[in-house]
PDB file of C-alpha atoms in Angstrom:
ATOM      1  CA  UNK S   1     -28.037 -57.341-157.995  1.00 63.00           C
ATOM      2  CA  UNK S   2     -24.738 -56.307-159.875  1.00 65.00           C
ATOM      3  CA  UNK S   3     -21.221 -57.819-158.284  1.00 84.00           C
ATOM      4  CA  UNK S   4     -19.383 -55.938-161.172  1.00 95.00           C
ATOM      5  CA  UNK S   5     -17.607 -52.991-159.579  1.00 95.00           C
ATOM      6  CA  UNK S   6     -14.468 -50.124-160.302  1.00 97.00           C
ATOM      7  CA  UNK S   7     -11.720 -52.662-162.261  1.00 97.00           C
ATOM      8  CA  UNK S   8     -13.735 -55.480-163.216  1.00 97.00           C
ATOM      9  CA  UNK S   9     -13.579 -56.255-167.275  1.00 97.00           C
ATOM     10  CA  UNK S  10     -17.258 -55.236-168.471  1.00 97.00           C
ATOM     11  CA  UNK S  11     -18.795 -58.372-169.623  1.00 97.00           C
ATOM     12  CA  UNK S  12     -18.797 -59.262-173.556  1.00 95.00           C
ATOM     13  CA  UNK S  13     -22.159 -58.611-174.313  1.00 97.00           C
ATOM     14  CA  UNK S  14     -23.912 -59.118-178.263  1.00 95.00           C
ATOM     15  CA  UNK S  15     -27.192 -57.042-178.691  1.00 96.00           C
ATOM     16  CA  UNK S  16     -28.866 -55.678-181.766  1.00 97.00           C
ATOM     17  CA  UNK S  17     -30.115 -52.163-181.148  1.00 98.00           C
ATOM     18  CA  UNK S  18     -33.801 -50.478-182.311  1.00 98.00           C
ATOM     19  CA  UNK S  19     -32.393 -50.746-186.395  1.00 97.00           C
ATOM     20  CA  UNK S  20     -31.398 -54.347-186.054  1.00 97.00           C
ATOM     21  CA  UNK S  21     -27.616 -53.359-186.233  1.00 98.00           C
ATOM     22  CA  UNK S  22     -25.293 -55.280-183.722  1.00 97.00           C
ATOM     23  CA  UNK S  23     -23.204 -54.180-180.947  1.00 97.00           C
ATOM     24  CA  UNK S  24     -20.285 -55.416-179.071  1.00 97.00           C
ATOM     25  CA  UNK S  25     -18.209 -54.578-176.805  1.00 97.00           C
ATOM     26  CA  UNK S  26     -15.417 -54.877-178.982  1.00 96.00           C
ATOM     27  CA  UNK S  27     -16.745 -52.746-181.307  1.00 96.00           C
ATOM     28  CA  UNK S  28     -16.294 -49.631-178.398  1.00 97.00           C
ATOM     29  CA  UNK S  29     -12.259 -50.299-177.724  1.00 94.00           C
ATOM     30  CA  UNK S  30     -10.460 -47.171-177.825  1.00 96.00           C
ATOM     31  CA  UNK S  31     -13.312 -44.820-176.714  1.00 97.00           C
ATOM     32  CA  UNK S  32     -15.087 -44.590-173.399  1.00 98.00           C
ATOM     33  CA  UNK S  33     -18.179 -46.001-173.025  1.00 98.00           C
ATOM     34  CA  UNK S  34     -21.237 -45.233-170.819  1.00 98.00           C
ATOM     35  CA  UNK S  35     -24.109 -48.450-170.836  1.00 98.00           C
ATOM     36  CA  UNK S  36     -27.268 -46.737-168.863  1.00 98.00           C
ATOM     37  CA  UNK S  37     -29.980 -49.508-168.293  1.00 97.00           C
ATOM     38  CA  UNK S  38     -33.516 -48.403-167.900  1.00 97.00           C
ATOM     39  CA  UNK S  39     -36.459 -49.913-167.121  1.00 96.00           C
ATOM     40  CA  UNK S  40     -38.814 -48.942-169.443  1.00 96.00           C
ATOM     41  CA  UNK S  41     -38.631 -47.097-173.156  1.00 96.00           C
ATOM     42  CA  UNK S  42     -41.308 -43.775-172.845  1.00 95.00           C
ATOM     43  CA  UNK S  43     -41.690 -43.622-169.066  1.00 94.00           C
ATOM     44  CA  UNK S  44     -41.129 -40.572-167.424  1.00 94.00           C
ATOM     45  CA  UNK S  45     -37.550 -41.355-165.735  1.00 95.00           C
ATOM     46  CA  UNK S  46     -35.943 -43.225-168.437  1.00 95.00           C
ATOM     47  CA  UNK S  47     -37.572 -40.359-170.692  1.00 96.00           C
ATOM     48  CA  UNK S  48     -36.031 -37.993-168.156  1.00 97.00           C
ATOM     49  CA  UNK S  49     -32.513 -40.030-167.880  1.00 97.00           C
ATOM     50  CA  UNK S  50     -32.216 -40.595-171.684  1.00 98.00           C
ATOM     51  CA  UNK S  51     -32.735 -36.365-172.455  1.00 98.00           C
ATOM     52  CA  UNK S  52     -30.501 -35.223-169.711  1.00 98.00           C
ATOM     53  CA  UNK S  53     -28.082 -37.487-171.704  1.00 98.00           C
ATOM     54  CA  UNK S  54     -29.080 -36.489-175.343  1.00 98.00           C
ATOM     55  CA  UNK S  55     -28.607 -32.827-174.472  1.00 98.00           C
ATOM     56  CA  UNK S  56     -25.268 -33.547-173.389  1.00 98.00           C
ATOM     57  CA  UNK S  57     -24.196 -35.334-175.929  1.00 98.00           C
ATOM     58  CA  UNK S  58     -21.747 -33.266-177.698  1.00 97.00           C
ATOM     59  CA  UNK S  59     -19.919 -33.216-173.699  1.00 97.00           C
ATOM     60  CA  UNK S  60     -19.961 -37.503-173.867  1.00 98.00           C
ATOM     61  CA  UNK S  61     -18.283 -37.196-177.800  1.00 97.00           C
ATOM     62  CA  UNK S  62     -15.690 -34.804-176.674  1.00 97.00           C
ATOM     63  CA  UNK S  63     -14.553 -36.589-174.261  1.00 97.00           C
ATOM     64  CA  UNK S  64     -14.381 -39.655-176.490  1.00 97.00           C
ATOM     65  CA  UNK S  65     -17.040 -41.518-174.824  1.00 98.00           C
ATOM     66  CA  UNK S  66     -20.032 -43.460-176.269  1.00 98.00           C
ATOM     67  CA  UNK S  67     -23.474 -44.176-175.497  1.00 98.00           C
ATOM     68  CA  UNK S  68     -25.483 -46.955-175.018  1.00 98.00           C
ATOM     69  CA  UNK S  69     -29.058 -47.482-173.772  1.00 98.00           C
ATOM     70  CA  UNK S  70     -30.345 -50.701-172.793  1.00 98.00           C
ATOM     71  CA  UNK S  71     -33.540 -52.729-171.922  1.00 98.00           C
ATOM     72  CA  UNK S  72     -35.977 -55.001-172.624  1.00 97.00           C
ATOM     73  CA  UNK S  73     -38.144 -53.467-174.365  1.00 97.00           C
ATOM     74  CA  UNK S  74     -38.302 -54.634-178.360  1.00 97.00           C
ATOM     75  CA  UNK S  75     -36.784 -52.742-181.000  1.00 97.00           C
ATOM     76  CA  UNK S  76     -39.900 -51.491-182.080  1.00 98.00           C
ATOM     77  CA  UNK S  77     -40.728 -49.514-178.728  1.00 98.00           C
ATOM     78  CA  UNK S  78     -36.750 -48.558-178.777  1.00 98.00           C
ATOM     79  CA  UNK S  79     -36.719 -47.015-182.378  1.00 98.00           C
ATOM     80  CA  UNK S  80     -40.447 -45.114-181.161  1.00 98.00           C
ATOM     81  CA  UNK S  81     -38.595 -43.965-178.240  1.00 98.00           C
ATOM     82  CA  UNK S  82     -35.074 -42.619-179.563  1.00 98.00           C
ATOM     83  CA  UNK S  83     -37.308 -41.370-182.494  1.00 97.00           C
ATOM     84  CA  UNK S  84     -39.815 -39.308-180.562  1.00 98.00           C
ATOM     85  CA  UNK S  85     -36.606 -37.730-178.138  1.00 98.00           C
ATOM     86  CA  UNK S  86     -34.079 -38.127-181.478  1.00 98.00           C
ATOM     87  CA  UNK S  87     -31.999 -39.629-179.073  1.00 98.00           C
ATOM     88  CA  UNK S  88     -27.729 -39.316-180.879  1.00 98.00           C
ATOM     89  CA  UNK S  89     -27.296 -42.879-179.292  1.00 98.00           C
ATOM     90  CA  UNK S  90     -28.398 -46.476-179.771  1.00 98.00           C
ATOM     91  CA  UNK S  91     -30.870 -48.218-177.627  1.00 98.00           C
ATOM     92  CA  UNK S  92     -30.500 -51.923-177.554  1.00 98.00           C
ATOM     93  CA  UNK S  93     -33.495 -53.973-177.634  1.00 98.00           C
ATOM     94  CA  UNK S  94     -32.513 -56.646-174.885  1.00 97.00           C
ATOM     95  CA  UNK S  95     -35.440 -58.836-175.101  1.00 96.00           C
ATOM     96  CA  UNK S  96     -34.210 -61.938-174.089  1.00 96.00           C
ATOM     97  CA  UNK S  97     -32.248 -60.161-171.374  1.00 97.00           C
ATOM     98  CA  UNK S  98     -28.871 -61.289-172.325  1.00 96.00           C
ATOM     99  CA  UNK S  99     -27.237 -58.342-171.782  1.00 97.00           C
ATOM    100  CA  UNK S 100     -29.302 -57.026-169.057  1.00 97.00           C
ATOM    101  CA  UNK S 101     -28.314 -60.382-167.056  1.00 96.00           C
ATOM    102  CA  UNK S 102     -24.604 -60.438-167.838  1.00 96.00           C
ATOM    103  CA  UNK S 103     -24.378 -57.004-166.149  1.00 97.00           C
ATOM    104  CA  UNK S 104     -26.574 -57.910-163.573  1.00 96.00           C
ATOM    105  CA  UNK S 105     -28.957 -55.500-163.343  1.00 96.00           C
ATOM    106  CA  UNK S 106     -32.057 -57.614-163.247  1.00 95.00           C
ATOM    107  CA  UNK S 107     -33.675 -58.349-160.131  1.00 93.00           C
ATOM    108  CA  UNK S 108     -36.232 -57.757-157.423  1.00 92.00           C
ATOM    109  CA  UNK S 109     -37.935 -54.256-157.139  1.00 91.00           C
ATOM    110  CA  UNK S 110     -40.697 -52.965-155.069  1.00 86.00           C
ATOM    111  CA  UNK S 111     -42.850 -50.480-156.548  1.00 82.00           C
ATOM    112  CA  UNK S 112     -46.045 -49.233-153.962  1.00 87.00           C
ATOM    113  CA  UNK S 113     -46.261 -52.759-151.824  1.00 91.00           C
ATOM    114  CA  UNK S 114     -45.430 -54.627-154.301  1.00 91.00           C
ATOM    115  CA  UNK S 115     -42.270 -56.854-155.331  1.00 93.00           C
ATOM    116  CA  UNK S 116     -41.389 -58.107-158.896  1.00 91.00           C
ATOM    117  CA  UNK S 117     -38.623 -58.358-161.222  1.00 93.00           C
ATOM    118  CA  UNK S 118     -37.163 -55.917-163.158  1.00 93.00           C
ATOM    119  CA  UNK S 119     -34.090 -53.821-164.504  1.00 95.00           C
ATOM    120  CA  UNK S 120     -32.620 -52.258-161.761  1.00 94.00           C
ATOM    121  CA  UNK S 121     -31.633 -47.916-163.169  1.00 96.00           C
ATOM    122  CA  UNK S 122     -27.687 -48.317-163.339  1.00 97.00           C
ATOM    123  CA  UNK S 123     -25.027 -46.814-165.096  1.00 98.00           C
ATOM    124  CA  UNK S 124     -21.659 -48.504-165.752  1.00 98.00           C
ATOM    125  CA  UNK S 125     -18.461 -46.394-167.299  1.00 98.00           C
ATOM    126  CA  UNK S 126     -16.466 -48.554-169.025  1.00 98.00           C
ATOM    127  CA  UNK S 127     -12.861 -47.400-170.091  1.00 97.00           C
ATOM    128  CA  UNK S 128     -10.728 -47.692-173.292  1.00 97.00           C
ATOM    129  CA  UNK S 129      -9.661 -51.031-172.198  1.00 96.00           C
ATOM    130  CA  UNK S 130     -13.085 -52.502-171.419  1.00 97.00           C
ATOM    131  CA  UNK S 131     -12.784 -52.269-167.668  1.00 97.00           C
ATOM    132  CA  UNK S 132     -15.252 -50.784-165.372  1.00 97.00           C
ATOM    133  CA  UNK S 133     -14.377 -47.729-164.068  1.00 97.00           C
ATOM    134  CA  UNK S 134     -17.424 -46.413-162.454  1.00 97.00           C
ATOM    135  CA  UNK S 135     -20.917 -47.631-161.135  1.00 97.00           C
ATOM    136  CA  UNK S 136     -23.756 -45.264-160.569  1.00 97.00           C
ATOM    137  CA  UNK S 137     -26.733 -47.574-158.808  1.00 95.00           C
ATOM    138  CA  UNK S 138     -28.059 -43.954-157.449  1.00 95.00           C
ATOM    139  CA  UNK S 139     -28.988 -42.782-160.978  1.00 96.00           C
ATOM    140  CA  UNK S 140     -30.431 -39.165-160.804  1.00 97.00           C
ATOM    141  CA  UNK S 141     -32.548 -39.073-163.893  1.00 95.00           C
ATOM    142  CA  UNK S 142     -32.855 -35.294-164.414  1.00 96.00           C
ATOM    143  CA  UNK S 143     -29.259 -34.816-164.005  1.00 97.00           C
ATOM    144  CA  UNK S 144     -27.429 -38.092-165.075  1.00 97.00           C
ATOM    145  CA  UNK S 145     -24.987 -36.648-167.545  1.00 97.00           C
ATOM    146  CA  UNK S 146     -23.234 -34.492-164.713  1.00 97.00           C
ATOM    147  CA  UNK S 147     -22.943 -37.931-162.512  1.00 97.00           C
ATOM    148  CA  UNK S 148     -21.071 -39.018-165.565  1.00 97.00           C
ATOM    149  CA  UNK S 149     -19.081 -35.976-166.277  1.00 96.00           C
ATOM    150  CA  UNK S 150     -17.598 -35.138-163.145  1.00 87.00           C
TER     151      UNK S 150
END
């Protein structure tokens, strides 16, 4: 699971979101950025997570943060998800779990008995400098934006 913590550089990451257009870190210095990774596009917490978000959207931009949703799902199933919610934010399509592995949020899960591999539901708040200054591993889906927005 994650070793990144509070004042740690966030990792340079390269993803293409559910258009095909890239993002970098890099391209996020100067504002505030929040990078919530869910496990799955159209299931009811990340559906949950990502609305509680959208609706507070105009809270993130005034406070001169941006969003960014990530997982592995393919940019098809992203743009079909931000689409269906009209979701104000990207959602990168990490397929090859480049991203997803540089912030390390991929590892083993139990879900009823049973243990695989997945994307573990973090949040990381990443400042104007690219440094972490929070991570929320204790994501409350319904209420996520008011974790953020203390």
């Amino acid at each position: 699971m994650t070793t990144l913590k509070k004042g740690d550089q966030a990792p340079q990451f390269s993803a293409l979101d559910q258009d095909g257009k890239g993002h970098t870190l890099a391209n996020y210095a100067g504002k505030k950025l929040v990078v919530f990774f869910y496990p799955k596009a159209n299931t009811p917490g990340c559906t949950a997570e990502a609305c509680d978000l959208r609706d507070n959207f105009a809270r993130f931009e005034a406070n001169n943060y941006a969003l960014l949703g990530v997982s592995a799902d393919n940019a098809k199933a992203q743009a079909n998800f931000r689409n269906k919610f009209e979701f104000p934010f990207p959602l990168l399509a990490d397929e090859n779990k480049a991203v997803i592995e540089a912030f390390g949020v991929w590892g083993p899960k139990k879900f009823m008995g049973k243990e695989y591999d997945g994307i573990h539901r973090t949040t990381f708040v990443i400042d104007e400098q690219g440094v972490i200054d929070e991570v929320i591993t204790e994501v409350k889906t319904k209420t996520h934006a008011s974790q953020i927005l203390k």
